[in-house]
């Protein structure tokens, strides 16, 4: 059994993987006696990870930090300076490539930031966009303007706002949906109408999915799946 750790910008997520089955758990319920190794995807600060690493070391468990490479099997990174690509983005690309082989993919991962990545059917990462997440957009606007405010009760939508919280939240969602739609449109043109797979992830992934006309699939463990596939490549190298 593997322990999978996703150290994000605002939270640490923990899961176990056994025979291809990923189960999200709490840090307090990690079955250390059953863990054989620890796989880590880290974009956040080390302080959040240290208690888990201390337990791993106490149990003499090997641990591995996932990293971005120019290629991974037949998967090719779009960045010439590949080390500048965030590991969370790379792992969502890795997972999508393996979940949907030989298929063009649009990945919309929306949490603290919204990341849109594009992958063609030949395993070539085309690049992507990074946009502030919905909460970050709202916080930035409210913090830097007078008489603009939001609240926790107003729901996100894409309709024109009829009050200030409506206008703020709906604009943030509309901008995010429009960016995802542009990626979909461009890939549809590039593939000349062949089916593409749209993949959603992150805390706001399902919300964005609801406001796009193109059907897609949501994963709450896409980075974790990417970790598992990444590790398989390391073992087979």
mmCIF file of C-alpha atoms in Angstrom:
data_model
loop_
_atom_site.group_PDB
_atom_site.id
_atom_site.type_symbol
_atom_site.label_atom_id
_atom_site.label_comp_id
_atom_site.label_asym_id
_atom_site.label_seq_id
_atom_site.Cartn_x
_atom_site.Cartn_y
_atom_site.Cartn_z
ATOM 1 C CA UNK A 1 0.000 0.000 0.000
ATOM 2 C CA UNK A 2 1.272 3.454 -0.937
ATOM 3 C CA UNK A 3 0.664 6.723 0.862
ATOM 4 C CA UNK A 4 -0.043 9.617 -1.524
ATOM 5 C CA UNK A 5 0.401 13.217 -0.386
ATOM 6 C CA UNK A 6 -0.707 16.318 -2.281
ATOM 7 C CA UNK A 7 0.748 19.432 -0.641
ATOM 8 C CA UNK A 8 -1.238 22.267 -2.192
ATOM 9 C CA UNK A 9 -1.155 26.010 -1.653
ATOM 10 C CA UNK A 10 -3.787 25.944 1.083
ATOM 11 C CA UNK A 11 -4.166 22.330 2.241
ATOM 12 C CA UNK A 12 -2.527 18.929 2.462
ATOM 13 C CA UNK A 13 -4.518 16.004 1.041
ATOM 14 C CA UNK A 14 -3.683 12.436 1.963
ATOM 15 C CA UNK A 15 -4.746 9.198 0.299
ATOM 16 C CA UNK A 16 -3.782 5.549 0.137
ATOM 17 C CA UNK A 17 -3.374 3.496 -3.040
ATOM 18 C CA UNK A 18 -3.705 -0.277 -3.091
ATOM 19 C CA UNK A 19 -4.043 -2.365 -6.234
ATOM 20 C CA UNK A 20 -5.066 0.697 -8.229
ATOM 21 C CA UNK A 21 -7.707 1.849 -5.735
ATOM 22 C CA UNK A 22 -7.199 5.362 -4.322
ATOM 23 C CA UNK A 23 -8.914 6.255 -1.044
ATOM 24 C CA UNK A 24 -8.765 9.766 0.381
ATOM 25 C CA UNK A 25 -8.227 9.659 4.147
ATOM 26 C CA UNK A 26 -7.379 12.021 6.979
ATOM 27 C CA UNK A 27 -3.854 12.464 8.258
ATOM 28 C CA UNK A 28 -4.956 11.055 11.623
ATOM 29 C CA UNK A 29 -6.075 7.748 10.083
ATOM 30 C CA UNK A 30 -2.963 6.921 8.036
ATOM 31 C CA UNK A 31 -2.414 3.115 8.405
ATOM 32 C CA UNK A 32 1.325 3.405 8.853
ATOM 33 C CA UNK A 33 1.737 -0.327 9.541
ATOM 34 C CA UNK A 34 0.483 -1.100 6.014
ATOM 35 C CA UNK A 35 2.389 1.574 4.074
ATOM 36 C CA UNK A 36 5.292 0.461 1.877
ATOM 37 C CA UNK A 37 6.311 3.846 0.432
ATOM 38 C CA UNK A 38 5.272 7.492 0.325
ATOM 39 C CA UNK A 39 4.748 9.545 -2.854
ATOM 40 C CA UNK A 40 4.631 13.335 -2.596
ATOM 41 C CA UNK A 41 3.458 16.132 -4.886
ATOM 42 C CA UNK A 42 4.457 19.434 -3.331
ATOM 43 C CA UNK A 43 3.666 22.983 -4.375
ATOM 44 C CA UNK A 44 2.940 24.294 -0.871
ATOM 45 C CA UNK A 45 5.209 24.999 2.086
ATOM 46 C CA UNK A 46 7.330 22.372 3.826
ATOM 47 C CA UNK A 47 5.886 23.072 7.292
ATOM 48 C CA UNK A 48 2.641 21.316 6.395
ATOM 49 C CA UNK A 49 4.500 18.226 5.251
ATOM 50 C CA UNK A 50 7.017 17.818 8.067
ATOM 51 C CA UNK A 51 4.792 15.896 10.533
ATOM 52 C CA UNK A 52 3.972 13.280 7.893
ATOM 53 C CA UNK A 53 7.601 12.954 6.812
ATOM 54 C CA UNK A 54 8.602 12.531 10.456
ATOM 55 C CA UNK A 55 6.234 9.556 10.732
ATOM 56 C CA UNK A 56 7.558 8.082 7.489
ATOM 57 C CA UNK A 57 11.128 8.354 8.716
ATOM 58 C CA UNK A 58 10.171 6.833 12.084
ATOM 59 C CA UNK A 59 8.707 3.843 10.216
ATOM 60 C CA UNK A 60 11.793 3.641 7.937
ATOM 61 C CA UNK A 61 9.669 4.157 4.842
ATOM 62 C CA UNK A 62 11.111 5.365 1.529
ATOM 63 C CA UNK A 63 9.564 8.563 0.224
ATOM 64 C CA UNK A 64 9.720 10.138 -3.221
ATOM 65 C CA UNK A 65 9.023 13.690 -4.387
ATOM 66 C CA UNK A 66 7.463 13.762 -7.846
ATOM 67 C CA UNK A 67 9.258 16.022 -10.309
ATOM 68 C CA UNK A 68 8.676 17.429 -13.772
ATOM 69 C CA UNK A 69 10.785 16.095 -16.636
ATOM 70 C CA UNK A 70 11.016 17.001 -20.309
ATOM 71 C CA UNK A 71 9.481 13.647 -21.195
ATOM 72 C CA UNK A 72 7.818 10.807 -19.321
ATOM 73 C CA UNK A 73 7.522 7.808 -21.594
ATOM 74 C CA UNK A 74 5.787 9.131 -24.705
ATOM 75 C CA UNK A 75 4.452 12.175 -22.861
ATOM 76 C CA UNK A 76 6.233 15.444 -23.739
ATOM 77 C CA UNK A 77 6.199 18.615 -21.631
ATOM 78 C CA UNK A 78 5.427 21.856 -23.475
ATOM 79 C CA UNK A 79 7.763 23.987 -21.355
ATOM 80 C CA UNK A 80 11.313 24.375 -22.733
ATOM 81 C CA UNK A 81 12.258 25.162 -19.119
ATOM 82 C CA UNK A 82 10.286 22.182 -17.866
ATOM 83 C CA UNK A 83 11.328 22.619 -14.231
ATOM 84 C CA UNK A 84 9.242 25.816 -14.151
ATOM 85 C CA UNK A 85 6.019 23.862 -14.659
ATOM 86 C CA UNK A 86 4.187 23.242 -11.388
ATOM 87 C CA UNK A 87 4.211 19.609 -10.307
ATOM 88 C CA UNK A 88 0.451 19.713 -9.700
ATOM 89 C CA UNK A 89 -0.142 20.694 -13.331
ATOM 90 C CA UNK A 90 2.280 18.092 -14.627
ATOM 91 C CA UNK A 91 0.636 15.314 -12.640
ATOM 92 C CA UNK A 92 -2.827 16.222 -13.927
ATOM 93 C CA UNK A 93 -1.387 15.991 -17.444
ATOM 94 C CA UNK A 94 0.262 12.652 -16.619
ATOM 95 C CA UNK A 95 -2.996 11.271 -15.228
ATOM 96 C CA UNK A 96 -5.068 12.496 -18.170
ATOM 97 C CA UNK A 97 -2.635 10.997 -20.675
ATOM 98 C CA UNK A 98 -3.010 7.590 -19.075
ATOM 99 C CA UNK A 99 -6.704 7.717 -18.325
ATOM 100 C CA UNK A 100 -7.526 8.794 -21.893
ATOM 101 C CA UNK A 101 -4.749 7.447 -24.152
ATOM 102 C CA UNK A 102 -4.543 8.750 -27.722
ATOM 103 C CA UNK A 103 -7.196 11.361 -26.979
ATOM 104 C CA UNK A 104 -6.898 15.140 -26.897
ATOM 105 C CA UNK A 105 -7.631 16.461 -23.409
ATOM 106 C CA UNK A 106 -8.525 19.796 -21.822
ATOM 107 C CA UNK A 107 -7.780 19.828 -18.092
ATOM 108 C CA UNK A 108 -9.519 22.422 -15.909
ATOM 109 C CA UNK A 109 -8.196 22.262 -12.343
ATOM 110 C CA UNK A 110 -9.693 25.014 -10.201
ATOM 111 C CA UNK A 111 -8.762 25.622 -6.581
ATOM 112 C CA UNK A 112 -6.603 28.393 -5.133
ATOM 113 C CA UNK A 113 -5.647 29.020 -8.757
ATOM 114 C CA UNK A 114 -7.397 27.822 -11.892
ATOM 115 C CA UNK A 115 -5.128 25.931 -14.256
ATOM 116 C CA UNK A 116 -6.167 25.051 -17.797
ATOM 117 C CA UNK A 117 -3.848 22.639 -19.593
ATOM 118 C CA UNK A 118 -4.098 21.228 -23.102
ATOM 119 C CA UNK A 119 -2.839 17.826 -24.226
ATOM 120 C CA UNK A 120 -3.085 16.495 -27.769
ATOM 121 C CA UNK A 121 -3.796 12.902 -28.727
ATOM 122 C CA UNK A 122 -0.128 12.142 -29.392
ATOM 123 C CA UNK A 123 0.974 12.857 -25.840
ATOM 124 C CA UNK A 124 2.284 16.372 -26.504
ATOM 125 C CA UNK A 125 1.462 18.823 -23.737
ATOM 126 C CA UNK A 126 0.521 22.016 -25.581
ATOM 127 C CA UNK A 127 0.854 24.346 -22.585
ATOM 128 C CA UNK A 128 -1.817 26.107 -20.596
ATOM 129 C CA UNK A 129 -3.039 29.090 -18.629
ATOM 130 C CA UNK A 130 -3.039 30.000 -14.958
ATOM 131 C CA UNK A 131 -5.777 32.252 -13.642
ATOM 132 C CA UNK A 132 -6.477 33.318 -10.048
ATOM 133 C CA UNK A 133 -9.015 30.979 -8.494
ATOM 134 C CA UNK A 134 -12.552 32.231 -7.914
ATOM 135 C CA UNK A 135 -11.926 33.130 -4.275
ATOM 136 C CA UNK A 136 -8.638 34.829 -5.098
ATOM 137 C CA UNK A 137 -10.266 36.922 -7.826
ATOM 138 C CA UNK A 138 -12.988 38.047 -5.457
ATOM 139 C CA UNK A 139 -10.619 38.761 -2.565
ATOM 140 C CA UNK A 140 -8.312 40.786 -4.793
ATOM 141 C CA UNK A 141 -11.157 42.882 -6.161
ATOM 142 C CA UNK A 142 -12.792 43.506 -2.804
ATOM 143 C CA UNK A 143 -9.481 44.335 -1.105
ATOM 144 C CA UNK A 144 -8.382 46.859 -3.717
ATOM 145 C CA UNK A 145 -11.558 48.753 -4.571
ATOM 146 C CA UNK A 146 -13.959 50.956 -2.651
ATOM 147 C CA UNK A 147 -17.675 50.148 -2.470
ATOM 148 C CA UNK A 148 -17.185 46.730 -4.050
ATOM 149 C CA UNK A 149 -18.064 43.882 -1.727
ATOM 150 C CA UNK A 150 -19.090 40.253 -1.699
ATOM 151 C CA UNK A 151 -20.591 37.814 0.793
ATOM 152 C CA UNK A 152 -20.636 34.119 1.612
ATOM 153 C CA UNK A 153 -24.338 33.615 0.918
ATOM 154 C CA UNK A 154 -24.511 34.629 -2.741
ATOM 155 C CA UNK A 155 -24.240 31.673 -5.111
ATOM 156 C CA UNK A 156 -21.971 31.665 -8.152
ATOM 157 C CA UNK A 157 -23.680 31.975 -11.522
ATOM 158 C CA UNK A 158 -22.895 33.395 -14.957
ATOM 159 C CA UNK A 159 -25.933 35.690 -15.268
ATOM 160 C CA UNK A 160 -25.633 39.464 -15.154
ATOM 161 C CA UNK A 161 -25.456 40.611 -11.555
ATOM 162 C CA UNK A 162 -28.350 42.533 -10.059
ATOM 163 C CA UNK A 163 -26.437 43.465 -6.911
ATOM 164 C CA UNK A 164 -22.757 43.870 -6.093
ATOM 165 C CA UNK A 165 -22.071 40.347 -4.726
ATOM 166 C CA UNK A 166 -23.861 38.934 -7.799
ATOM 167 C CA UNK A 167 -21.755 41.079 -10.106
ATOM 168 C CA UNK A 168 -18.482 40.119 -8.414
ATOM 169 C CA UNK A 169 -19.052 36.384 -8.112
ATOM 170 C CA UNK A 170 -20.708 35.955 -11.482
ATOM 171 C CA UNK A 171 -17.920 37.842 -13.247
ATOM 172 C CA UNK A 172 -15.287 35.639 -11.642
ATOM 173 C CA UNK A 173 -17.081 32.481 -12.718
ATOM 174 C CA UNK A 174 -17.868 33.843 -16.201
ATOM 175 C CA UNK A 175 -14.209 34.743 -16.798
ATOM 176 C CA UNK A 176 -13.092 31.283 -15.714
ATOM 177 C CA UNK A 177 -15.697 29.489 -17.815
ATOM 178 C CA UNK A 178 -14.788 31.636 -20.844
ATOM 179 C CA UNK A 179 -11.107 30.694 -20.516
ATOM 180 C CA UNK A 180 -11.944 26.997 -20.366
ATOM 181 C CA UNK A 181 -14.305 27.369 -23.330
ATOM 182 C CA UNK A 182 -11.586 29.035 -25.402
ATOM 183 C CA UNK A 183 -9.270 26.086 -24.799
ATOM 184 C CA UNK A 184 -12.040 23.700 -25.841
ATOM 185 C CA UNK A 185 -12.815 25.705 -28.977
ATOM 186 C CA UNK A 186 -9.177 25.849 -30.051
ATOM 187 C CA UNK A 187 -8.671 22.129 -29.517
ATOM 188 C CA UNK A 188 -11.861 21.310 -31.428
ATOM 189 C CA UNK A 189 -10.509 23.322 -34.362
ATOM 190 C CA UNK A 190 -7.104 21.659 -34.112
ATOM 191 C CA UNK A 191 -8.597 18.157 -34.074
ATOM 192 C CA UNK A 192 -11.031 19.049 -36.882
ATOM 193 C CA UNK A 193 -14.071 17.927 -34.969
ATOM 194 C CA UNK A 194 -12.684 14.727 -33.454
ATOM 195 C CA UNK A 195 -13.928 14.076 -29.900
ATOM 196 C CA UNK A 196 -11.917 15.627 -27.104
ATOM 197 C CA UNK A 197 -12.004 14.801 -23.413
ATOM 198 C CA UNK A 198 -12.644 17.616 -20.934
ATOM 199 C CA UNK A 199 -11.414 16.824 -17.433
ATOM 200 C CA UNK A 200 -12.287 18.793 -14.318
ATOM 201 C CA UNK A 201 -10.538 18.769 -10.953
ATOM 202 C CA UNK A 202 -10.156 20.919 -7.840
ATOM 203 C CA UNK A 203 -12.597 22.405 -5.394
ATOM 204 C CA UNK A 204 -14.403 24.471 -8.026
ATOM 205 C CA UNK A 205 -14.051 21.953 -10.848
ATOM 206 C CA UNK A 206 -17.618 20.678 -10.609
ATOM 207 C CA UNK A 207 -19.019 24.210 -10.543
ATOM 208 C CA UNK A 208 -17.169 25.125 -13.738
ATOM 209 C CA UNK A 209 -18.268 21.849 -15.311
ATOM 210 C CA UNK A 210 -21.922 22.767 -14.695
ATOM 211 C CA UNK A 211 -21.538 25.985 -16.700
ATOM 212 C CA UNK A 212 -19.847 24.569 -19.790
ATOM 213 C CA UNK A 213 -21.833 23.115 -22.666
ATOM 214 C CA UNK A 214 -19.156 20.563 -23.512
ATOM 215 C CA UNK A 215 -19.568 17.356 -21.468
ATOM 216 C CA UNK A 216 -16.700 16.262 -19.283
ATOM 217 C CA UNK A 217 -15.740 14.213 -16.262
ATOM 218 C CA UNK A 218 -14.754 15.329 -12.760
ATOM 219 C CA UNK A 219 -12.022 13.696 -10.667
ATOM 220 C CA UNK A 220 -11.430 14.555 -7.021
ATOM 221 C CA UNK A 221 -8.111 12.677 -7.038
ATOM 222 C CA UNK A 222 -6.515 13.632 -10.352
ATOM 223 C CA UNK A 223 -3.175 14.702 -8.833
ATOM 224 C CA UNK A 224 -3.130 11.498 -6.762
ATOM 225 C CA UNK A 225 -3.700 9.414 -9.882
ATOM 226 C CA UNK A 226 -0.891 11.297 -11.563
ATOM 227 C CA UNK A 227 1.407 10.412 -8.663
ATOM 228 C CA UNK A 228 0.685 6.710 -9.118
ATOM 229 C CA UNK A 229 1.363 6.807 -12.870
ATOM 230 C CA UNK A 230 4.502 8.902 -12.315
ATOM 231 C CA UNK A 231 5.852 6.316 -9.877
ATOM 232 C CA UNK A 232 5.218 3.467 -12.306
ATOM 233 C CA UNK A 233 7.428 5.230 -14.833
ATOM 234 C CA UNK A 234 10.223 5.602 -12.280
ATOM 235 C CA UNK A 235 10.065 1.913 -11.440
ATOM 236 C CA UNK A 236 10.107 0.885 -15.103
ATOM 237 C CA UNK A 237 12.857 3.289 -16.178
#
